[in-house]
Coordinates of C-alpha atoms in Angstrom, one line a residue:
X1 CA 0.0 0.0 0.0
X2 CA 2.4 2.6 -1.2
X3 CA 2.8 5.3 -3.7
X4 CA 1.2 8.7 -4.2
X5 CA -2.5 9.0 -3.5
X6 CA -5.0 8.4 -6.3
X7 CA -6.9 11.6 -7.1
X8 CA -10.2 9.6 -6.7
X9 CA -9.2 9.0 -3.1
X10 CA -8.9 12.7 -2.2
X11 CA -8.9 13.4 1.5
X12 CA -9.5 9.8 2.4
X13 CA -5.7 9.6 2.2
X14 CA -5.9 10.8 5.8
X15 CA -6.9 7.2 6.6
X16 CA -4.0 5.7 4.8
X17 CA -5.8 4.9 1.6
X18 CA -3.6 5.7 -1.4
X19 CA -5.2 4.0 -4.4
X20 CA -8.7 3.8 -5.8
X21 CA -9.0 0.0 -5.4
X22 CA -8.2 0.3 -1.7
X23 CA -11.6 1.9 -1.2
X24 CA -13.0 -1.6 -1.2
X25 CA -11.0 -2.3 1.9
X26 CA -12.9 0.4 3.8
X27 CA -15.8 -1.7 5.1
X28 CA -19.1 -0.1 6.3
X29 CA -19.4 0.2 10.1
X30 CA -23.1 -0.4 9.8
X31 CA -26.1 0.1 7.5
X32 CA -29.1 2.4 7.4
X33 CA -32.2 0.2 6.9
X34 CA -33.9 1.9 3.9
X35 CA -35.6 -1.3 2.7
X36 CA -39.2 -0.5 3.6
X37 CA -40.3 1.8 0.8
X38 CA -43.9 3.2 1.2
X39 CA -45.7 5.1 -1.6
X40 CA -49.2 4.5 -0.4
X41 CA -49.4 6.5 2.9
X42 CA -52.5 4.6 4.2
X43 CA -50.1 1.7 4.8
X44 CA -48.3 4.0 7.2
X45 CA -51.2 3.4 9.8
X46 CA -50.4 -0.3 10.0
X47 CA -46.7 0.1 10.7
X48 CA -44.9 -0.3 14.0
X49 CA -44.2 3.0 15.9
X50 CA -40.6 4.0 15.6
X51 CA -39.8 1.6 12.8
X52 CA -37.5 2.6 9.9
X53 CA -39.2 3.7 6.7
X54 CA -38.7 5.5 3.4
X55 CA -41.6 7.4 2.0
X56 CA -41.9 8.5 -1.7
X57 CA -44.3 11.3 -2.5
X58 CA -44.5 15.0 -3.5
X59 CA -44.4 18.2 -1.6
X60 CA -47.8 19.7 -0.9
X61 CA -46.3 23.1 -0.9
X62 CA -43.0 24.8 -1.4
X63 CA -40.7 24.6 1.6
X64 CA -41.5 27.5 4.0
X65 CA -38.8 29.7 5.6
X66 CA -37.4 28.1 8.7
X67 CA -39.0 28.9 12.0
X68 CA -37.0 29.3 15.2
X69 CA -37.6 27.9 18.6
X70 CA -35.0 28.4 21.4
X71 CA -32.6 29.6 18.6
X72 CA -33.0 26.3 16.7
X73 CA -34.2 26.5 13.1
X74 CA -36.9 24.0 12.1
X75 CA -38.7 23.5 8.8
X76 CA -42.1 21.8 8.6
X77 CA -43.0 19.9 5.4
X78 CA -46.1 18.1 4.2
X79 CA -45.7 15.2 1.8
X80 CA -48.6 13.7 -0.1
X81 CA -49.0 10.5 -2.1
X82 CA -50.9 10.0 -5.3
X83 CA -54.2 9.7 -3.4
X84 CA -53.7 12.9 -1.5
X85 CA -52.9 11.1 1.8
X86 CA -50.3 13.1 3.8
X87 CA -47.4 12.6 6.1
X88 CA -45.9 15.5 8.1
X89 CA -42.3 15.9 9.0
X90 CA -40.0 18.4 10.7
X91 CA -36.5 19.1 9.6
X92 CA -34.1 20.6 12.2
X93 CA -31.1 22.8 11.5
X94 CA -30.3 24.9 8.5
X95 CA -31.7 22.7 5.6
X96 CA -32.0 25.5 3.0
X97 CA -29.2 24.0 0.9
X98 CA -30.8 20.5 1.0
X99 CA -34.2 21.8 -0.1
X100 CA -33.2 24.6 -2.5
X101 CA -34.3 22.7 -5.6
X102 CA -37.8 21.9 -4.3
X103 CA -41.1 23.5 -5.0
X104 CA -44.8 22.6 -4.7
X105 CA -45.3 19.2 -6.4
X106 CA -41.6 18.2 -6.4
X107 CA -41.1 14.4 -6.0
X108 CA -39.2 13.6 -2.8
X109 CA -37.8 10.7 -0.9
X110 CA -37.4 10.9 2.9
X111 CA -36.2 8.3 5.4
X112 CA -37.1 8.4 9.1
X113 CA -39.1 6.7 11.8
X114 CA -42.9 6.0 11.9
X115 CA -44.7 8.2 14.4
X116 CA -48.3 9.3 15.1
X117 CA -48.7 12.8 16.5
X118 CA -51.1 13.9 19.2
X119 CA -52.8 15.9 16.5
X120 CA -53.8 12.7 14.8
X121 CA -51.5 13.3 11.8
X122 CA -49.0 10.8 10.4
X123 CA -45.5 12.0 11.2
X124 CA -42.0 11.0 10.0
X125 CA -39.5 11.6 12.9
X126 CA -35.8 12.0 12.4
X127 CA -36.4 12.7 8.7
X128 CA -33.6 12.9 6.2
X129 CA -33.8 13.5 2.4
X130 CA -32.1 10.6 0.6
X131 CA -30.8 9.8 -2.9
X132 CA -33.0 7.6 -5.0
X133 CA -30.3 5.0 -5.4
X134 CA -30.7 3.9 -1.8
X135 CA -34.5 3.6 -1.8
X136 CA -35.4 0.0 -0.8
X137 CA -31.7 -0.7 0.0
X138 CA -29.4 -1.0 2.9
X139 CA -27.3 2.2 2.9
X140 CA -23.7 1.7 4.1
X141 CA -22.2 4.0 6.7
X142 CA -18.4 4.1 6.5
X143 CA -15.9 5.3 9.0
X144 CA -14.8 8.9 8.2
X145 CA -11.6 10.7 9.0
X146 CA -12.7 13.1 11.8
X147 CA -12.6 16.7 10.9
X148 CA -11.5 15.9 7.4
X149 CA -14.5 14.4 5.6
X150 CA -18.2 13.8 6.3
X151 CA -19.6 10.3 6.4
X152 CA -21.9 11.1 3.5
X153 CA -19.0 12.2 1.4
X154 CA -17.1 9.0 2.2
X155 CA -20.1 6.9 1.1
X156 CA -20.3 8.9 -2.1
X157 CA -16.6 8.4 -2.9
X158 CA -16.7 4.7 -2.2
X159 CA -19.9 4.2 -4.2
X160 CA -18.5 5.9 -7.2
X161 CA -15.5 3.5 -7.3
X162 CA -16.7 0.3 -5.7
X163 CA -17.5 -1.6 -8.9
X164 CA -14.0 -1.0 -10.2
X165 CA -12.3 -1.4 -6.9
X166 CA -13.7 -4.8 -5.6
X167 CA -12.2 -7.1 -8.3
X168 CA -8.7 -5.6 -7.8
X169 CA -9.0 -5.6 -4.0
X170 CA -10.1 -9.3 -4.0
X171 CA -7.1 -10.3 -6.0
X172 CA -4.8 -8.3 -3.8
X173 CA -6.3 -9.8 -0.6
X174 CA -5.9 -13.3 -2.0
X175 CA -2.3 -12.8 -2.9
X176 CA -1.5 -11.0 0.4
X177 CA -3.1 -13.8 2.5
X178 CA -1.4 -16.6 0.5
X179 CA 1.9 -14.9 0.7
X180 CA 1.7 -14.3 4.5
X181 CA 0.3 -17.7 5.3
X182 CA 2.8 -19.4 3.0
X183 CA 5.7 -18.2 5.2
X184 CA 4.4 -20.4 8.0
X185 CA 3.1 -23.3 5.8
X186 CA -0.6 -22.6 6.4
X187 CA -2.9 -23.6 3.6
X188 CA -5.4 -21.0 2.3
X189 CA -8.6 -22.6 1.0
X190 CA -10.5 -19.5 -0.1
X191 CA -10.6 -18.5 -3.8
X192 CA -10.4 -15.1 -5.5
X193 CA -14.0 -15.5 -6.5
X194 CA -15.1 -16.1 -3.0
X195 CA -13.2 -13.1 -1.7
X196 CA -14.8 -10.9 -4.4
X197 CA -18.3 -12.2 -3.4
X198 CA -17.6 -11.5 0.3
X199 CA -16.5 -7.9 -0.5
X200 CA -19.6 -7.2 -2.5
X201 CA -21.8 -8.6 0.3
X202 CA -19.8 -6.6 2.9
X203 CA -20.6 -3.3 1.1
X204 CA -24.0 -4.0 -0.5
X205 CA -25.7 -6.9 1.4
X206 CA -29.3 -8.1 0.9
X207 CA -29.7 -8.2 4.7
X208 CA -27.8 -6.8 7.6
X209 CA -27.2 -10.4 8.8
X210 CA -25.6 -11.4 5.4
X211 CA -23.5 -8.2 5.5
X212 CA -22.1 -9.0 9.0
X213 CA -21.4 -12.6 8.0
X214 CA -19.5 -11.5 4.9
X215 CA -17.5 -8.9 6.8
X216 CA -16.6 -11.6 9.3
X217 CA -15.1 -13.7 6.5
X218 CA -13.1 -10.8 5.2
X219 CA -11.9 -9.9 8.7
X220 CA -10.8 -13.5 9.2
X221 CA -8.6 -13.2 6.1
X222 CA -7.1 -10.0 7.4
X223 CA -6.4 -11.5 10.8
X224 CA -4.9 -14.6 9.2
X225 CA -2.5 -12.4 7.2
X226 CA -1.6 -10.3 10.3
X227 CA -1.0 -13.3 12.6
X228 CA 1.0 -15.2 9.9
X229 CA 3.3 -12.2 9.6
X230 CA 3.6 -12.1 13.4
X231 CA 4.7 -15.7 13.5
X232 CA 7.1 -15.4 10.6
X233 CA 8.6 -12.2 12.1
X234 CA 9.9 -14.1 15.1
X235 CA 13.0 -15.3 13.3
X236 CA 13.3 -13.2 10.2
X237 CA 16.2 -13.8 7.7
X238 CA 19.0 -12.6 10.0
X239 CA 21.2 -14.9 12.0
X240 CA 22.0 -14.2 15.6
X241 CA 25.0 -15.1 17.8
X242 CA 24.0 -18.1 19.9
X243 CA 24.8 -16.8 23.4
X244 CA 26.3 -19.2 26.0
X245 CA 25.1 -17.5 29.2
X246 CA 25.2 -20.5 31.4
X247 CA 27.8 -18.9 33.8
X248 CA 25.4 -16.0 34.7
X249 CA 25.2 -17.2 38.3
X250 CA 28.8 -16.1 38.9
X251 CA 27.6 -12.5 38.5
X252 CA 25.2 -12.8 41.4
X253 CA 28.1 -12.0 43.7
X254 CA 28.0 -8.4 42.6
X255 CA 24.2 -8.0 43.2
X256 CA 23.7 -6.1 46.5
X257 CA 20.6 -8.0 47.5
X258 CA 19.1 -11.5 47.3
X259 CA 17.3 -12.0 44.1
X260 CA 13.8 -13.4 44.2
X261 CA 13.0 -16.8 42.6
X262 CA 10.9 -14.9 40.0
X263 CA 14.0 -12.8 38.9
X264 CA 16.2 -15.9 38.7
X265 CA 13.6 -17.8 36.7
X266 CA 13.4 -14.8 34.3
X267 CA 17.2 -14.9 33.8
X268 CA 17.1 -18.6 33.2
X269 CA 14.4 -18.3 30.6
X270 CA 16.5 -15.8 28.7
X271 CA 19.6 -18.0 29.0
X272 CA 17.7 -20.8 27.3
X273 CA 16.1 -18.7 24.7
X274 CA 19.1 -16.6 23.6
X275 CA 21.2 -19.8 23.0
X276 CA 19.4 -19.8 19.6
X277 CA 21.0 -18.8 16.3
X278 CA 17.6 -17.3 15.3
X279 CA 17.1 -13.7 16.6
X280 CA 14.8 -14.0 19.6
X281 CA 12.4 -11.5 21.2
X282 CA 11.7 -11.5 24.9
X283 CA 9.6 -9.3 27.1
X284 CA 10.4 -8.7 30.8
X285 CA 7.2 -7.4 32.4
X286 CA 7.1 -6.1 35.9
X287 CA 5.8 -3.2 37.9
X288 CA 8.0 -0.6 39.6
X289 CA 9.9 -2.3 42.5
X290 CA 10.0 -5.8 41.1
X291 CA 13.6 -5.5 40.0
X292 CA 13.6 -5.5 36.2
X293 CA 16.8 -3.6 36.0
X294 CA 18.9 -6.1 37.8
X295 CA 17.5 -8.9 35.7
X296 CA 18.4 -7.4 32.3
X297 CA 21.7 -6.2 33.8
X298 CA 22.6 -9.7 34.8
X299 CA 21.8 -11.0 31.3
X300 CA 23.9 -8.1 29.8
X301 CA 26.8 -9.0 32.1
X302 CA 26.6 -12.6 31.1
X303 CA 26.6 -11.6 27.4
X304 CA 29.8 -9.6 28.0
X305 CA 31.3 -12.7 29.7
X306 CA 30.4 -14.7 26.5
X307 CA 32.6 -12.2 24.5
X308 CA 29.9 -10.0 23.0
X309 CA 28.7 -6.4 23.2
X310 CA 25.3 -5.2 24.6
X311 CA 23.3 -2.0 23.9
X312 CA 20.9 -0.8 26.6
X313 CA 18.5 1.9 25.5
X314 CA 16.5 4.0 28.1
X315 CA 14.0 6.8 27.6
X316 CA 15.9 9.7 29.2
X317 CA 19.5 10.7 30.1
X318 CA 19.1 10.7 33.9
X319 CA 17.8 7.1 33.8
X320 CA 20.6 6.1 31.4
X321 CA 23.2 7.5 33.8
X322 CA 21.6 5.8 36.7
X323 CA 21.6 2.4 35.0
X324 CA 25.2 2.8 33.8
X325 CA 26.2 3.7 37.4
X326 CA 24.4 0.7 38.9
X327 CA 26.0 -1.7 36.5
X328 CA 29.4 -0.1 37.2
X329 CA 28.9 -0.5 40.9
X330 CA 27.9 -4.2 40.7
X331 CA 30.6 -5.2 38.2
X332 CA 33.4 -2.6 38.0
X333 CA 35.5 -4.7 35.7
X334 CA 32.9 -4.5 32.8
X335 CA 33.5 -1.9 30.2
X336 CA 30.4 0.4 30.4
X337 CA 30.2 3.2 27.9
X338 CA 27.6 6.0 28.2
X339 CA 26.1 7.4 25.0
X340 CA 24.1 10.6 24.8
X341 CA 23.1 13.2 22.1
X342 CA 26.1 15.3 23.1
X343 CA 28.5 12.4 24.0
X344 CA 29.8 9.7 21.7
X345 CA 31.0 6.6 23.6
X346 CA 34.6 6.2 24.4
X347 CA 36.1 3.4 22.3
X348 CA 36.3 -0.1 23.8
X349 CA 39.7 -1.6 24.3
X350 CA 40.8 -3.6 21.2
X351 CA 38.7 -6.7 20.9
X352 CA 37.1 -6.4 24.4
X353 CA 33.3 -6.6 24.8
X354 CA 31.3 -4.1 26.7
X355 CA 27.9 -2.5 27.4
X356 CA 26.7 0.7 25.7
X357 CA 24.1 2.5 27.8
X358 CA 22.2 5.5 26.5
X359 CA 19.1 7.1 25.1
X360 CA 18.0 7.0 21.4
X361 CA 21.4 8.5 20.8
X362 CA 22.5 4.9 20.5
X363 CA 20.7 4.8 17.1
X364 CA 23.1 7.4 15.6
X365 CA 26.2 7.6 17.8
X366 CA 27.5 4.0 17.6
X367 CA 30.1 3.1 14.9
X368 CA 29.4 0.3 12.4
X369 CA 32.1 -1.7 14.2
X370 CA 30.3 -1.3 17.5
X371 CA 26.9 -2.2 15.9
X372 CA 28.4 -5.4 14.3
X373 CA 29.6 -6.6 17.8
X374 CA 26.2 -6.1 19.5
X375 CA 24.6 -9.5 20.2
X376 CA 21.9 -8.3 22.7
X377 CA 19.8 -5.2 22.6
X378 CA 17.9 -4.2 25.8
X379 CA 15.1 -1.6 25.5
X380 CA 13.8 -0.4 28.9
X381 CA 10.4 1.2 29.1
X382 CA 9.6 -0.1 25.6
X383 CA 6.3 1.7 25.4
X384 CA 8.3 5.0 25.0
X385 CA 9.6 4.0 21.6
X386 CA 8.4 3.4 18.1
X387 CA 8.6 -0.1 16.6
X388 CA 11.3 1.1 14.3
X389 CA 13.4 2.5 17.1
X390 CA 13.1 -0.7 19.2
X391 CA 14.1 -2.9 16.2
X392 CA 16.8 -0.7 14.6
X393 CA 19.7 -1.8 16.9
X394 CA 18.7 -5.5 16.5
X395 CA 18.6 -5.4 12.7
X396 CA 22.0 -7.0 12.4
X397 CA 20.6 -10.1 14.1
X398 CA 21.0 -9.3 17.8
X399 CA 18.5 -10.8 20.3
X400 CA 16.1 -8.2 21.6
X401 CA 15.0 -7.9 25.3
X402 CA 12.3 -5.4 26.0
X403 CA 11.4 -4.4 29.6
X404 CA 8.3 -2.5 30.8
X405 CA 5.7 -2.2 33.6
X406 CA 3.0 -1.8 31.0
X407 CA 3.7 -3.2 27.6
X408 CA 2.0 -1.7 24.5
X409 CA -0.9 -3.5 22.9
X410 CA 1.2 -4.6 19.9
X411 CA 3.6 -6.4 22.3
X412 CA 0.7 -8.0 24.2
X413 CA -0.5 -9.4 20.9
X414 CA 2.9 -10.8 20.0
X415 CA 3.0 -12.5 23.4
X416 CA -0.5 -13.7 23.1
X417 CA 0.1 -15.4 19.8
X418 CA 3.5 -16.9 20.5
X419 CA 5.7 -14.5 18.5
X420 CA 7.4 -13.2 21.7
X421 CA 8.4 -14.9 24.9
X422 CA 7.5 -13.2 28.2
X423 CA 8.8 -13.3 31.8
X424 CA 6.6 -11.7 34.4
X425 CA 7.8 -10.2 37.7
X426 CA 5.0 -9.7 40.2
X427 CA 6.8 -9.8 43.6
X428 CA 8.1 -6.5 44.8
X429 CA 11.1 -6.3 47.1
X430 CA 9.1 -3.9 49.2
X431 CA 5.4 -4.7 48.9
X432 CA 3.1 -1.8 48.4
X433 CA -0.7 -1.3 48.1
X434 CA -2.0 1.6 46.0
X435 CA -5.7 2.4 46.1
X436 CA -7.0 3.9 42.9
X437 CA -10.2 5.9 42.7
X438 CA -12.0 7.5 39.8
X439 CA -13.4 10.9 40.9
X440 CA -15.9 13.1 39.1
X441 CA -14.7 16.7 38.8
X442 CA -17.7 17.8 41.0
X443 CA -16.1 15.9 43.9
X444 CA -12.6 17.1 43.3
X445 CA -12.6 19.2 46.5
X446 CA -12.5 16.0 48.5
X447 CA -9.3 15.0 46.7
X448 CA -7.6 18.2 47.7
X449 CA -8.6 17.5 51.3
X450 CA -6.9 14.1 51.0
X451 CA -3.8 15.8 49.8
X452 CA -3.7 18.1 52.8
X453 CA -4.1 15.1 55.1
X454 CA -1.2 13.3 53.3
X455 CA 1.0 16.3 53.9
X456 CA 0.0 16.5 57.5
X457 CA 1.2 12.9 57.9
X458 CA 4.7 13.9 56.6
X459 CA 4.3 12.5 53.1
X460 CA 4.2 14.2 49.7
X461 CA 1.8 14.5 46.8
X462 CA 2.1 14.7 43.0
X463 CA -0.5 16.4 40.7
X464 CA -0.2 15.8 37.0
X465 CA -1.8 18.2 34.5
X466 CA -2.3 17.5 30.8
X467 CA -1.2 20.9 29.5
X468 CA 1.9 23.0 30.2
X469 CA 0.1 26.3 29.3
X470 CA -3.3 27.5 28.1
X471 CA -5.8 30.3 28.3
X472 CA -5.7 32.3 31.6
X473 CA -8.9 30.5 32.8
X474 CA -7.8 27.0 31.7
X475 CA -7.8 24.9 34.9
X476 CA -5.9 22.1 33.2
X477 CA -2.9 24.2 32.3
X478 CA 0.1 23.7 34.6
X479 CA 1.2 27.3 34.6
X480 CA -2.3 28.4 35.8
X481 CA -2.6 25.7 38.4
X482 CA 0.8 26.5 40.0
X483 CA -0.6 29.9 41.1
X484 CA -3.5 28.2 42.9
X485 CA -1.3 25.7 44.6
X486 CA 1.1 28.3 45.9
X487 CA -1.8 30.3 47.3
X488 CA -2.6 27.1 49.4
X489 CA 0.9 25.9 50.2
X490 CA 3.2 28.8 49.6
X491 CA 6.8 27.9 48.6
X492 CA 6.2 24.3 49.7
X493 CA 5.2 23.6 46.0
X494 CA 7.6 22.5 43.3
X495 CA 7.0 22.4 39.6
X496 CA 8.4 20.3 36.8
X497 CA 7.6 20.1 33.0
X498 CA 9.1 19.0 29.7
X499 CA 9.8 22.7 28.8
X500 CA 12.3 23.1 31.7
X501 CA 16.0 22.4 31.3
X502 CA 17.7 19.5 33.1
X503 CA 19.1 21.7 35.9
X504 CA 15.6 23.1 36.6
X505 CA 14.1 19.7 36.7
X506 CA 16.8 18.4 39.0
X507 CA 16.4 21.3 41.4
X508 CA 12.6 20.7 41.6
X509 CA 13.1 17.0 42.4
X510 CA 15.9 17.7 44.8
X511 CA 13.6 20.0 46.8
X512 CA 11.1 17.1 47.1
X513 CA 13.8 14.6 48.1
X514 CA 15.2 17.0 50.7
X515 CA 11.7 17.6 52.1
X516 CA 11.8 21.3 51.2
X517 CA 8.5 20.9 49.2
X518 CA 5.4 18.9 49.9
X519 CA 3.6 19.0 46.5
X520 CA 5.1 18.5 43.1
X521 CA 3.0 19.9 40.2
X522 CA 4.0 18.6 36.8
X523 CA 3.2 17.2 33.4
X524 CA 3.7 13.6 32.2
X525 CA 7.5 14.2 32.2
X526 CA 7.2 12.5 35.6
X527 CA 6.1 9.2 34.1
X528 CA 9.4 7.5 33.9
X529 CA 12.5 7.5 36.2
X530 CA 11.1 9.8 38.9
X531 CA 11.8 8.4 42.4
X532 CA 10.5 10.3 45.4
X533 CA 10.6 8.1 48.6
X534 CA 8.0 10.2 50.5
X535 CA 5.4 10.3 47.6
X536 CA 2.1 8.7 48.7
X537 CA -0.6 10.4 46.7
X538 CA -0.8 11.1 43.0
X539 CA -3.7 13.1 41.4
X540 CA -4.2 13.1 37.6
X541 CA -6.2 16.0 36.3
X542 CA -8.6 15.0 33.5
X543 CA -7.5 11.3 33.5
X544 CA -9.8 10.8 30.5
X545 CA -7.0 12.1 28.3
X546 CA -4.7 9.3 29.1
X547 CA -4.5 5.6 28.2
X548 CA -4.6 2.9 30.8
X549 CA -1.0 1.9 30.6
X550 CA 0.2 5.5 30.9
X551 CA -1.9 6.1 34.0
X552 CA -0.6 2.8 35.5
X553 CA 3.0 4.0 34.7
X554 CA 2.2 7.3 36.5
X555 CA 0.8 5.7 39.6
X556 CA 3.9 3.6 39.8
X557 CA 5.6 6.7 41.1
X558 CA 3.7 6.3 44.4
X559 CA 5.1 4.4 47.5
X560 CA 8.1 3.2 45.6
X561 CA 9.8 2.1 48.8
X562 CA 6.7 0.2 49.9
X563 CA 3.6 0.9 52.0
X564 CA 0.2 2.3 51.1
X565 CA -0.6 5.0 48.5
X566 CA -3.5 6.7 46.8
X567 CA -4.1 7.5 43.1
X568 CA -6.9 9.8 42.3
X569 CA -8.2 10.0 38.7
X570 CA -10.2 13.2 38.2
X571 CA -12.6 13.0 35.3
X572 CA -14.9 15.8 33.9
X573 CA -18.5 15.4 34.8
X574 CA -19.4 15.6 31.2
X575 CA -17.3 12.6 30.2
X576 CA -19.1 9.7 28.6
X577 CA -19.9 6.6 30.6
X578 CA -17.4 4.6 28.5
X579 CA -14.6 6.7 30.0
X580 CA -15.6 5.8 33.5
X581 CA -15.9 2.1 32.5
X582 CA -12.4 2.2 31.0
X583 CA -10.8 3.8 34.0
X584 CA -12.5 1.5 36.4
X585 CA -10.1 -1.2 35.3
X586 CA -7.4 0.6 37.3
X587 CA -9.6 0.5 40.4
X588 CA -9.7 -3.2 40.2
X589 CA -6.1 -4.2 39.6
X590 CA -2.6 -3.0 40.3
X591 CA -1.1 -5.6 37.9
X592 CA 0.5 -3.9 34.9
X593 CA 0.2 -7.0 32.8
X594 CA -3.5 -7.2 33.5
X595 CA -3.9 -3.5 32.7
X596 CA -2.0 -4.1 29.4
X597 CA -4.4 -6.9 28.5
X598 CA -7.4 -4.6 29.0
X599 CA -5.6 -1.9 27.0
X600 CA -5.1 -4.4 24.2
X601 CA -8.9 -5.0 23.9
X602 CA -9.7 -1.3 24.0
X603 CA -7.1 0.0 21.6
X604 CA -6.4 -2.8 19.2
X605 CA -3.2 -4.6 18.3
X606 CA -1.1 -2.4 16.1
X607 CA 0.9 -3.8 13.2
X608 CA 2.3 -7.2 14.2
X609 CA 4.8 -7.6 11.3
X610 CA 8.5 -7.3 12.1
X611 CA 8.8 -3.9 10.4
X612 CA 5.3 -2.8 11.6
X613 CA 5.2 0.9 12.5
X614 CA 1.8 1.0 14.4
X615 CA 1.7 0.0 18.0
X616 CA -2.0 0.0 18.6
X617 CA -5.3 1.1 17.0
X618 CA -7.1 0.4 13.7
X619 CA -4.2 0.2 11.3
X620 CA -3.2 -3.4 12.2
X621 CA -4.7 -5.2 9.2
X622 CA -5.3 -4.3 5.5
X623 CA -8.8 -3.2 6.4
X624 CA -8.7 0.5 6.9
X625 CA -10.2 2.0 10.1
X626 CA -11.1 -1.4 11.6
X627 CA -9.6 -2.8 14.8
X628 CA -8.8 -6.5 15.2
X629 CA -11.4 -8.3 17.3
X630 CA -9.5 -10.1 20.0
X631 CA -11.9 -13.1 20.1
X632 CA -11.8 -13.5 16.3
X633 CA -7.9 -13.3 16.5
X634 CA -7.9 -16.0 19.2
X635 CA -10.1 -18.2 17.0
X636 CA -7.8 -17.8 13.9
X637 CA -4.7 -18.3 16.0
X638 CA -6.2 -21.5 17.4
X639 CA -6.8 -22.8 13.8
X640 CA -3.3 -21.8 12.8
X641 CA -1.7 -23.6 15.7
X642 CA -4.0 -26.7 15.3
X643 CA -3.2 -27.1 11.6
X644 CA 0.5 -26.4 12.0
X645 CA 0.6 -28.9 14.9
X646 CA -1.1 -31.5 12.8
X647 CA 1.3 -30.9 10.0
X648 CA 4.3 -31.2 12.3
X649 CA 2.9 -34.5 13.7

């Protein structure tokens, strides 16, 4: 799906559609039922109240000027059939453009719902003037790029091109699925003719039930192609260094605490997996305090002992410096080289292995000789990077170890379908219990009372705002909020944001660590690497703006040294009920892996191929604007594994 956009596509290119035939891959979300066409209005009296209907008649009089009620324009029309029987309807809003070609006696088609008014007249509620091509049909409703194109315009664009697009799309789908499934030896039984028939039924079905069934078949093909590429991506064409890490236990002497059984089992799992000559992918999942860093550091140290180099990529420079320092303290004899945007790594002694630790500067600052010697890539806080960034260092065939408290949906899907191994850490060295509450904005005053009580007990609070700056009356802007907080707590308030330089950020955090401030007001810059021992309460202003995994990451800042904590998620009173349902997941669990599972179902998989650039959402298959259904993917994955298992037997 590449190349310049076809002119027929127009602004639909905002959805990723580039060529005319790809319009067939934009399936309707649903259909308007315009199948019941009534031309004899006496039949109207026998129909069910509220049922969908299309009436064909003529205007009894020219459309009158709109009347206004409470500032809302409304236009009343009277439509008559050939026998003079009438139906009344009311159009709301400015419909002058819609009705400009009509006069008394003009033939018209209107869809709407059957109604009988208190005045005894027949009424058509929710009326809409429709094009004659849809009378007696199911009219498709397509997803539209928000703010770019109206749904009616999308339907018009697809309808104009669908006859030409479907045969080309059917052939493309067939080839795409066969190619993907062929990489894993999975037989495809569908024919091009069947795919073409399913596409037609998906867009223009005889019944809604047939349309849904046809779409399900096309979706299964899309999921099959996606999962097949996920399975085949595990190895790729590159060859890896088989790592002999069996002597890793010798490195335990440098670890300053006793490792848990979970941590040791995680290391052992990677020791077994990375012995392969096929590049491996492993996820280390564990919440803050479960000791992910020492696990990947041990594997890195063992890789150096095996004579190879390691690259460890972290999301910010302070965290990179911290990890480099910790590795150096545990094993001073290992060559550790820091890499930053302003600092190229010191060269390693001739022929000696070592560990490069840095930010995304690793992607550009390492020499080709260094890259060729890297046998293991570690990406900490993997949710902070694009797929391309995470894979780039491993392109030479290195094994890839990703670590996170809340893995992205794409990674969850790779784990779910066997394309990535996972080790989970659930046991914290210092157990903590964080209570999470979803709070409506109207009840926010109670939260600020809780903050005051937290401070009175000698602890600290963190309040996260979604905006750095805004209009003077914008309560969600950090620079406005700080004034309010300083009125309440004076100079005992510190502030941190992404717009501050490193020294300013360090000063703000030092004030909190030294007990010179009680409340830290910030943006999501605090999400990763911020450690404040006395922090016991976090408040997120307008939590509806954040994803589940990001909120979970933020609340991980609380009670980092154990004990109890509180996370308050303030949500606007006007938020939809779905927002409260989504956030309620965080009230029920503190397990990051479980949160990520819910996030997967909510946001979609992302692109599962090895070079996939989408980490979640509706771009994960060749069907534009449609998320993978998890239950359908489970079903297809089961069939793949069953057939491949039978073939192997």
